[in-house]
């Protein structure tokens, strides 16, 4: 089972002292002391506890006692109805068939030679992912967790990639945990600017993306864009714990150039970690069909009305 990264002030202080001593010894011996490895920006954040009743590291990912078989190299699954269980993939995985199920699997990827996800189901149908873990073994601004279409994801954990899930038509993410994504100061997909990390990003001209009872916490990530970023019609965000981003939920019609229809954001609890104290941002032509039952988690009070601008 994957575990949340710890941040302990005493440990950091001890590490700093050890580095200082090592540097001193190096100077005394006349030997150069190697520079410490770069610190991931996500490690600068203190530990955040997931609110009770929402998915966390203990309730998502590979189930205890599962024996994993290591699979090395990139893989393509092209057989309809195949069930893939108890695998640790040390390479990138693509599905092109219908009805493939992944159960108790770990997706680590490889060294990226282009922008790609640990698992790609965009060209498949009726893919199911259960009790699995997504974390990049070789973090890169070019690696996401899943690129999904016509895919159902249950009780899975995402960390260490740029985006957790890039969601196309017919994607369901339920009872899952997205947190501690990897931020980079330079991303070729952003013209050399920093990465735009999203927990879930749903795309223009897509429809029927549903996010149900998840923890999507980007307050654990350096300078994130949004927990949920969407330009898809008929988005449903229901009963989640959501935090982090410039605005936590950003619903934007502008990639379409037309009104964005059927947006439902209901029954969610929001943390206070957004950069602009902004739970929900709606662009001027995004239609919010329902926005009931959304509250601040710490007080239970209703969140403010969505901000409206492009």
mmCIF file of C-alpha atoms in Angstrom:
data_model
loop_
_atom_site.group_PDB
_atom_site.id
_atom_site.type_symbol
_atom_site.label_atom_id
_atom_site.label_comp_id
_atom_site.label_asym_id
_atom_site.label_seq_id
_atom_site.Cartn_x
_atom_site.Cartn_y
_atom_site.Cartn_z
ATOM 1 C CA UNK A 1 0.000 0.000 0.000
ATOM 2 C CA UNK A 2 1.379 3.375 -0.940
ATOM 3 C CA UNK A 3 1.973 5.741 1.926
ATOM 4 C CA UNK A 4 1.746 9.550 2.093
ATOM 5 C CA UNK A 5 5.100 11.355 2.248
ATOM 6 C CA UNK A 6 6.053 12.531 5.739
ATOM 7 C CA UNK A 7 7.405 15.944 6.557
ATOM 8 C CA UNK A 8 9.082 16.098 9.940
ATOM 9 C CA UNK A 9 10.818 19.306 10.951
ATOM 10 C CA UNK A 10 13.231 17.527 13.270
ATOM 11 C CA UNK A 11 14.328 15.172 10.504
ATOM 12 C CA UNK A 12 14.980 18.046 8.129
ATOM 13 C CA UNK A 13 17.023 19.828 10.794
ATOM 14 C CA UNK A 14 19.029 16.671 11.400
ATOM 15 C CA UNK A 15 19.659 16.286 7.673
ATOM 16 C CA UNK A 16 20.829 19.895 7.395
ATOM 17 C CA UNK A 17 23.219 19.329 10.326
ATOM 18 C CA UNK A 18 24.567 16.159 8.738
ATOM 19 C CA UNK A 19 25.217 17.975 5.445
ATOM 20 C CA UNK A 20 27.013 20.786 7.295
ATOM 21 C CA UNK A 21 29.232 18.299 9.142
ATOM 22 C CA UNK A 22 29.955 16.413 5.913
ATOM 23 C CA UNK A 23 30.914 19.626 4.167
ATOM 24 C CA UNK A 24 33.253 20.503 7.040
ATOM 25 C CA UNK A 25 34.912 17.113 6.911
ATOM 26 C CA UNK A 26 35.323 17.463 3.167
ATOM 27 C CA UNK A 27 37.018 20.795 3.571
ATOM 28 C CA UNK A 28 39.356 19.419 6.240
ATOM 29 C CA UNK A 29 40.354 16.467 4.074
ATOM 30 C CA UNK A 30 40.791 18.616 0.996
ATOM 31 C CA UNK A 31 38.090 16.645 -0.869
ATOM 32 C CA UNK A 32 35.155 18.276 -2.607
ATOM 33 C CA UNK A 33 31.799 17.501 -0.997
ATOM 34 C CA UNK A 34 29.089 16.529 -3.524
ATOM 35 C CA UNK A 35 26.146 18.882 -3.764
ATOM 36 C CA UNK A 36 22.937 17.519 -2.244
ATOM 37 C CA UNK A 37 20.297 16.217 -4.648
ATOM 38 C CA UNK A 38 17.607 18.685 -5.656
ATOM 39 C CA UNK A 39 14.626 18.753 -3.315
ATOM 40 C CA UNK A 40 11.257 18.037 -4.894
ATOM 41 C CA UNK A 41 8.968 21.050 -4.444
ATOM 42 C CA UNK A 42 6.239 18.782 -3.107
ATOM 43 C CA UNK A 43 8.458 17.748 -0.190
ATOM 44 C CA UNK A 44 8.364 21.325 1.098
ATOM 45 C CA UNK A 45 4.740 20.941 2.152
ATOM 46 C CA UNK A 46 3.815 19.750 5.651
ATOM 47 C CA UNK A 47 1.839 16.562 6.093
ATOM 48 C CA UNK A 48 -1.873 17.086 5.544
ATOM 49 C CA UNK A 49 -4.372 14.668 7.008
ATOM 50 C CA UNK A 50 -7.196 13.542 4.752
ATOM 51 C CA UNK A 51 -10.539 14.285 6.421
ATOM 52 C CA UNK A 52 -12.234 11.279 7.998
ATOM 53 C CA UNK A 53 -14.559 9.438 5.672
ATOM 54 C CA UNK A 54 -12.732 10.371 2.468
ATOM 55 C CA UNK A 55 -10.335 8.189 0.457
ATOM 56 C CA UNK A 56 -6.702 8.145 1.594
ATOM 57 C CA UNK A 57 -3.609 5.957 1.227
ATOM 58 C CA UNK A 58 -5.098 3.300 3.516
ATOM 59 C CA UNK A 59 -8.322 2.879 1.539
ATOM 60 C CA UNK A 60 -6.946 3.102 -2.004
ATOM 61 C CA UNK A 61 -4.310 1.333 -4.050
ATOM 62 C CA UNK A 62 -3.177 -2.276 -4.067
ATOM 63 C CA UNK A 63 -4.848 -4.312 -1.341
ATOM 64 C CA UNK A 64 -2.658 -5.676 1.462
ATOM 65 C CA UNK A 65 -1.359 -9.169 0.863
ATOM 66 C CA UNK A 66 -1.381 -8.882 -2.923
ATOM 67 C CA UNK A 67 1.640 -10.508 -4.558
ATOM 68 C CA UNK A 68 2.886 -8.415 -7.471
ATOM 69 C CA UNK A 69 4.543 -9.775 -10.610
ATOM 70 C CA UNK A 70 7.012 -7.332 -12.174
ATOM 71 C CA UNK A 71 6.486 -6.628 -15.883
ATOM 72 C CA UNK A 72 9.367 -4.792 -17.568
ATOM 73 C CA UNK A 73 9.061 -2.701 -20.729
ATOM 74 C CA UNK A 74 6.155 -1.004 -22.469
ATOM 75 C CA UNK A 75 2.973 -3.080 -22.833
ATOM 76 C CA UNK A 76 -0.080 -3.007 -25.131
ATOM 77 C CA UNK A 77 -3.278 -4.880 -24.168
ATOM 78 C CA UNK A 78 -5.291 -5.682 -27.286
ATOM 79 C CA UNK A 79 -7.442 -8.652 -26.205
ATOM 80 C CA UNK A 80 -11.105 -7.958 -25.392
ATOM 81 C CA UNK A 81 -12.198 -8.899 -21.886
ATOM 82 C CA UNK A 82 -8.724 -9.539 -20.480
ATOM 83 C CA UNK A 83 -8.334 -9.351 -16.681
ATOM 84 C CA UNK A 84 -4.908 -8.145 -15.534
ATOM 85 C CA UNK A 85 -4.255 -8.644 -11.827
ATOM 86 C CA UNK A 86 -1.332 -8.196 -9.449
ATOM 87 C CA UNK A 87 1.183 -6.655 -11.855
ATOM 88 C CA UNK A 88 3.835 -4.013 -11.301
ATOM 89 C CA UNK A 89 4.412 -2.321 -14.638
ATOM 90 C CA UNK A 90 7.903 -0.896 -15.105
ATOM 91 C CA UNK A 91 7.097 0.633 -18.452
ATOM 92 C CA UNK A 92 4.240 2.522 -20.106
ATOM 93 C CA UNK A 93 0.934 0.706 -20.675
ATOM 94 C CA UNK A 94 -1.625 1.184 -23.453
ATOM 95 C CA UNK A 95 -5.040 -0.462 -23.949
ATOM 96 C CA UNK A 96 -6.630 -0.810 -27.397
ATOM 97 C CA UNK A 97 -9.247 -3.487 -26.645
ATOM 98 C CA UNK A 98 -12.731 -3.484 -25.119
ATOM 99 C CA UNK A 99 -13.509 -4.541 -21.568
ATOM 100 C CA UNK A 100 -9.977 -4.857 -20.156
ATOM 101 C CA UNK A 101 -9.841 -4.836 -16.337
ATOM 102 C CA UNK A 102 -6.795 -3.934 -14.213
ATOM 103 C CA UNK A 103 -7.016 -5.011 -10.577
ATOM 104 C CA UNK A 104 -4.376 -4.546 -7.842
ATOM 105 C CA UNK A 105 -1.774 -3.172 -10.236
ATOM 106 C CA UNK A 106 1.043 -0.638 -9.847
ATOM 107 C CA UNK A 107 1.907 1.624 -12.781
ATOM 108 C CA UNK A 108 5.415 3.110 -12.596
ATOM 109 C CA UNK A 109 6.186 3.912 -16.243
ATOM 110 C CA UNK A 110 9.661 4.410 -17.614
ATOM 111 C CA UNK A 111 11.834 7.232 -18.900
ATOM 112 C CA UNK A 112 9.632 9.469 -21.063
ATOM 113 C CA UNK A 113 10.737 10.172 -24.625
ATOM 114 C CA UNK A 114 7.570 12.208 -25.264
ATOM 115 C CA UNK A 115 4.491 13.392 -23.394
ATOM 116 C CA UNK A 116 2.595 10.302 -22.262
ATOM 117 C CA UNK A 117 0.741 8.729 -19.326
ATOM 118 C CA UNK A 118 1.586 5.728 -17.203
ATOM 119 C CA UNK A 119 -1.630 4.167 -18.573
ATOM 120 C CA UNK A 120 -3.421 5.172 -21.796
ATOM 121 C CA UNK A 121 -7.005 3.977 -22.405
ATOM 122 C CA UNK A 122 -8.029 6.701 -24.878
ATOM 123 C CA UNK A 123 -8.270 4.240 -27.790
ATOM 124 C CA UNK A 124 -10.071 1.512 -25.836
ATOM 125 C CA UNK A 125 -13.597 1.055 -24.484
ATOM 126 C CA UNK A 126 -15.086 -0.115 -21.187
ATOM 127 C CA UNK A 127 -11.761 -0.250 -19.360
ATOM 128 C CA UNK A 128 -12.017 -0.817 -15.596
ATOM 129 C CA UNK A 129 -9.267 0.033 -13.085
ATOM 130 C CA UNK A 130 -9.642 -1.153 -9.492
ATOM 131 C CA UNK A 131 -7.447 -0.858 -6.380
ATOM 132 C CA UNK A 132 -4.376 0.299 -8.282
ATOM 133 C CA UNK A 133 -1.531 2.782 -7.852
ATOM 134 C CA UNK A 134 -0.043 5.316 -10.241
ATOM 135 C CA UNK A 135 3.280 6.955 -9.458
ATOM 136 C CA UNK A 136 6.118 7.787 -11.816
ATOM 137 C CA UNK A 137 9.365 5.917 -11.205
ATOM 138 C CA UNK A 138 11.091 8.588 -13.324
ATOM 139 C CA UNK A 139 9.188 11.840 -12.677
ATOM 140 C CA UNK A 140 9.143 14.178 -15.657
ATOM 141 C CA UNK A 141 7.123 17.152 -16.921
ATOM 142 C CA UNK A 142 6.039 14.778 -19.712
ATOM 143 C CA UNK A 143 4.375 12.099 -17.541
ATOM 144 C CA UNK A 144 0.721 12.009 -16.414
ATOM 145 C CA UNK A 145 -1.106 9.309 -14.481
ATOM 146 C CA UNK A 146 -3.900 8.141 -16.814
ATOM 147 C CA UNK A 147 -5.265 9.372 -20.130
ATOM 148 C CA UNK A 148 -8.748 7.903 -19.949
ATOM 149 C CA UNK A 149 -11.803 7.526 -22.159
ATOM 150 C CA UNK A 150 -14.796 5.249 -21.570
ATOM 151 C CA UNK A 151 -12.992 4.147 -18.417
ATOM 152 C CA UNK A 152 -14.091 3.523 -14.821
ATOM 153 C CA UNK A 153 -11.529 4.040 -12.057
ATOM 154 C CA UNK A 154 -12.226 2.828 -8.510
ATOM 155 C CA UNK A 155 -10.252 3.023 -5.235
ATOM 156 C CA UNK A 156 -6.983 4.007 -6.897
ATOM 157 C CA UNK A 157 -4.180 6.315 -5.795
ATOM 158 C CA UNK A 158 -2.339 8.861 -7.951
ATOM 159 C CA UNK A 159 0.832 10.753 -7.009
ATOM 160 C CA UNK A 160 4.110 11.919 -8.500
ATOM 161 C CA UNK A 161 2.863 12.722 -12.020
ATOM 162 C CA UNK A 162 2.039 16.129 -13.556
ATOM 163 C CA UNK A 163 -1.702 15.522 -13.905
ATOM 164 C CA UNK A 164 -3.483 12.719 -12.098
ATOM 165 C CA UNK A 165 -6.183 11.924 -14.696
ATOM 166 C CA UNK A 166 -6.746 13.456 -18.117
ATOM 167 C CA UNK A 167 -10.415 12.600 -18.650
ATOM 168 C CA UNK A 168 -12.214 12.205 -21.946
ATOM 169 C CA UNK A 169 -15.793 11.102 -22.697
ATOM 170 C CA UNK A 170 -17.281 8.534 -20.360
ATOM 171 C CA UNK A 171 -14.640 8.655 -17.621
ATOM 172 C CA UNK A 172 -15.638 7.882 -14.022
ATOM 173 C CA UNK A 173 -13.236 8.405 -11.111
ATOM 174 C CA UNK A 174 -14.710 7.149 -7.838
ATOM 175 C CA UNK A 175 -13.467 6.580 -4.269
ATOM 176 C CA UNK A 176 -9.904 7.461 -5.331
ATOM 177 C CA UNK A 177 -7.070 9.597 -3.937
ATOM 178 C CA UNK A 178 -5.119 12.156 -5.999
ATOM 179 C CA UNK A 179 -2.366 14.084 -4.225
ATOM 180 C CA UNK A 180 1.306 15.162 -4.196
ATOM 181 C CA UNK A 181 1.676 15.705 -7.930
ATOM 182 C CA UNK A 182 5.086 16.606 -9.372
ATOM 183 C CA UNK A 183 5.746 20.255 -10.256
ATOM 184 C CA UNK A 184 8.502 21.326 -12.634
ATOM 185 C CA UNK A 185 9.740 24.824 -13.341
ATOM 186 C CA UNK A 186 10.104 24.161 -17.074
ATOM 187 C CA UNK A 187 7.647 22.181 -19.192
ATOM 188 C CA UNK A 188 7.969 21.930 -22.995
ATOM 189 C CA UNK A 189 4.181 21.565 -23.227
ATOM 190 C CA UNK A 190 3.879 24.992 -21.559
ATOM 191 C CA UNK A 191 6.407 26.725 -23.862
ATOM 192 C CA UNK A 192 9.081 26.288 -21.248
ATOM 193 C CA UNK A 193 6.987 27.690 -18.412
ATOM 194 C CA UNK A 194 6.149 25.720 -15.270
ATOM 195 C CA UNK A 195 3.823 22.734 -15.283
ATOM 196 C CA UNK A 196 0.064 23.333 -14.868
ATOM 197 C CA UNK A 197 -0.794 20.543 -12.457
ATOM 198 C CA UNK A 198 -4.418 19.363 -12.297
ATOM 199 C CA UNK A 199 -5.848 16.563 -10.217
ATOM 200 C CA UNK A 200 -8.338 15.831 -13.007
ATOM 201 C CA UNK A 201 -8.481 17.662 -16.330
ATOM 202 C CA UNK A 202 -11.524 17.109 -18.562
ATOM 203 C CA UNK A 203 -11.271 18.289 -22.152
ATOM 204 C CA UNK A 204 -13.331 20.351 -24.598
ATOM 205 C CA UNK A 205 -15.673 18.435 -26.916
ATOM 206 C CA UNK A 206 -15.839 15.605 -24.361
ATOM 207 C CA UNK A 207 -18.854 14.709 -22.256
ATOM 208 C CA UNK A 208 -20.029 12.681 -19.287
ATOM 209 C CA UNK A 209 -17.036 12.905 -16.943
ATOM 210 C CA UNK A 210 -17.986 11.992 -13.351
ATOM 211 C CA UNK A 211 -15.955 12.475 -10.175
ATOM 212 C CA UNK A 212 -17.613 10.806 -7.182
ATOM 213 C CA UNK A 213 -16.475 10.559 -3.523
ATOM 214 C CA UNK A 214 -12.787 11.172 -4.179
ATOM 215 C CA UNK A 215 -10.083 13.035 -2.313
ATOM 216 C CA UNK A 216 -8.439 15.396 -4.810
ATOM 217 C CA UNK A 217 -5.991 17.411 -2.734
ATOM 218 C CA UNK A 218 -3.622 19.665 -4.642
ATOM 219 C CA UNK A 219 -2.753 21.686 -1.558
ATOM 220 C CA UNK A 220 0.014 19.047 -1.385
ATOM 221 C CA UNK A 221 1.487 20.258 -4.701
ATOM 222 C CA UNK A 222 3.632 23.302 -5.511
ATOM 223 C CA UNK A 223 1.774 26.064 -7.421
ATOM 224 C CA UNK A 224 -1.003 23.830 -8.837
ATOM 225 C CA UNK A 225 -3.553 24.952 -11.406
ATOM 226 C CA UNK A 226 -6.713 23.253 -10.072
ATOM 227 C CA UNK A 227 -7.979 20.144 -8.343
ATOM 228 C CA UNK A 228 -10.532 19.912 -11.166
ATOM 229 C CA UNK A 229 -10.074 21.713 -14.509
ATOM 230 C CA UNK A 230 -12.826 21.119 -17.060
ATOM 231 C CA UNK A 231 -14.080 22.209 -20.455
ATOM 232 C CA UNK A 232 -16.252 19.081 -20.917
ATOM 233 C CA UNK A 233 -20.035 19.130 -21.199
ATOM 234 C CA UNK A 234 -22.141 17.346 -18.569
ATOM 235 C CA UNK A 235 -19.452 17.268 -15.897
ATOM 236 C CA UNK A 236 -20.544 15.898 -12.502
ATOM 237 C CA UNK A 237 -18.444 16.561 -9.400
ATOM 238 C CA UNK A 238 -20.298 14.887 -6.535
ATOM 239 C CA UNK A 239 -19.455 14.289 -2.888
ATOM 240 C CA UNK A 240 -15.684 14.824 -3.048
ATOM 241 C CA UNK A 241 -13.133 16.431 -0.753
ATOM 242 C CA UNK A 242 -11.384 19.051 -2.909
ATOM 243 C CA UNK A 243 -8.525 21.430 -2.182
ATOM 244 C CA UNK A 244 -5.689 23.352 -3.820
ATOM 245 C CA UNK A 245 -5.116 25.269 -7.024
ATOM 246 C CA UNK A 246 -5.540 28.879 -8.059
ATOM 247 C CA UNK A 247 -9.240 28.045 -7.828
ATOM 248 C CA UNK A 248 -10.125 24.561 -6.612
ATOM 249 C CA UNK A 249 -12.618 23.843 -9.429
ATOM 250 C CA UNK A 250 -12.141 25.737 -12.704
ATOM 251 C CA UNK A 251 -14.858 25.290 -15.336
ATOM 252 C CA UNK A 252 -13.937 27.025 -18.586
ATOM 253 C CA UNK A 253 -15.879 27.300 -21.861
ATOM 254 C CA UNK A 254 -13.202 29.271 -23.728
ATOM 255 C CA UNK A 255 -11.517 26.326 -25.527
ATOM 256 C CA UNK A 256 -14.940 25.611 -27.077
ATOM 257 C CA UNK A 257 -15.963 29.091 -28.185
ATOM 258 C CA UNK A 258 -19.537 28.200 -27.242
ATOM 259 C CA UNK A 259 -21.518 27.764 -24.028
ATOM 260 C CA UNK A 260 -20.449 24.886 -21.799
ATOM 261 C CA UNK A 261 -23.509 22.840 -20.837
ATOM 262 C CA UNK A 262 -24.690 20.700 -17.959
ATOM 263 C CA UNK A 263 -22.163 21.412 -15.194
ATOM 264 C CA UNK A 264 -23.039 19.910 -11.795
ATOM 265 C CA UNK A 265 -20.888 20.517 -8.708
ATOM 266 C CA UNK A 266 -22.819 19.197 -5.707
ATOM 267 C CA UNK A 267 -22.311 17.973 -2.160
ATOM 268 C CA UNK A 268 -18.561 18.571 -2.041
ATOM 269 C CA UNK A 269 -16.414 19.659 0.887
ATOM 270 C CA UNK A 270 -13.703 22.224 0.177
ATOM 271 C CA UNK A 271 -10.388 22.870 1.872
ATOM 272 C CA UNK A 272 -8.906 26.355 2.251
ATOM 273 C CA UNK A 273 -5.757 25.790 0.198
ATOM 274 C CA UNK A 274 -6.579 27.659 -3.023
ATOM 275 C CA UNK A 275 -4.242 30.521 -3.888
ATOM 276 C CA UNK A 276 -7.092 33.003 -4.464
ATOM 277 C CA UNK A 277 -9.520 31.800 -1.770
ATOM 278 C CA UNK A 278 -11.670 30.598 -4.655
ATOM 279 C CA UNK A 279 -13.570 27.301 -4.386
ATOM 280 C CA UNK A 280 -15.259 27.464 -7.819
ATOM 281 C CA UNK A 281 -14.539 29.549 -10.917
ATOM 282 C CA UNK A 282 -17.033 29.574 -13.792
ATOM 283 C CA UNK A 283 -16.237 31.215 -17.083
ATOM 284 C CA UNK A 284 -18.888 33.592 -18.392
ATOM 285 C CA UNK A 285 -20.533 31.046 -20.734
ATOM 286 C CA UNK A 286 -20.356 27.986 -18.492
ATOM 287 C CA UNK A 287 -23.782 26.776 -17.362
ATOM 288 C CA UNK A 288 -23.963 25.515 -13.774
ATOM 289 C CA UNK A 289 -27.094 23.352 -13.670
ATOM 290 C CA UNK A 290 -26.649 22.514 -9.993
ATOM 291 C CA UNK A 291 -24.293 23.850 -7.339
ATOM 292 C CA UNK A 292 -26.040 22.775 -4.139
ATOM 293 C CA UNK A 293 -24.590 21.331 -0.939
ATOM 294 C CA UNK A 294 -21.003 22.559 -1.319
ATOM 295 C CA UNK A 295 -19.451 23.591 2.012
ATOM 296 C CA UNK A 296 -16.169 24.523 3.631
ATOM 297 C CA UNK A 297 -14.880 21.388 5.307
ATOM 298 C CA UNK A 298 -13.596 23.114 8.438
ATOM 299 C CA UNK A 299 -16.849 24.899 9.295
ATOM 300 C CA UNK A 300 -19.613 23.178 7.336
ATOM 301 C CA UNK A 301 -20.702 26.619 6.119
ATOM 302 C CA UNK A 302 -21.704 27.051 2.450
ATOM 303 C CA UNK A 303 -18.927 28.149 0.124
ATOM 304 C CA UNK A 304 -19.376 31.503 -1.651
ATOM 305 C CA UNK A 305 -21.077 31.797 -5.012
ATOM 306 C CA UNK A 306 -18.756 30.898 -7.901
ATOM 307 C CA UNK A 307 -16.523 33.580 -9.286
ATOM 308 C CA UNK A 308 -17.533 34.486 -12.870
ATOM 309 C CA UNK A 309 -14.899 35.563 -15.351
ATOM 310 C CA UNK A 310 -12.861 34.241 -18.277
#
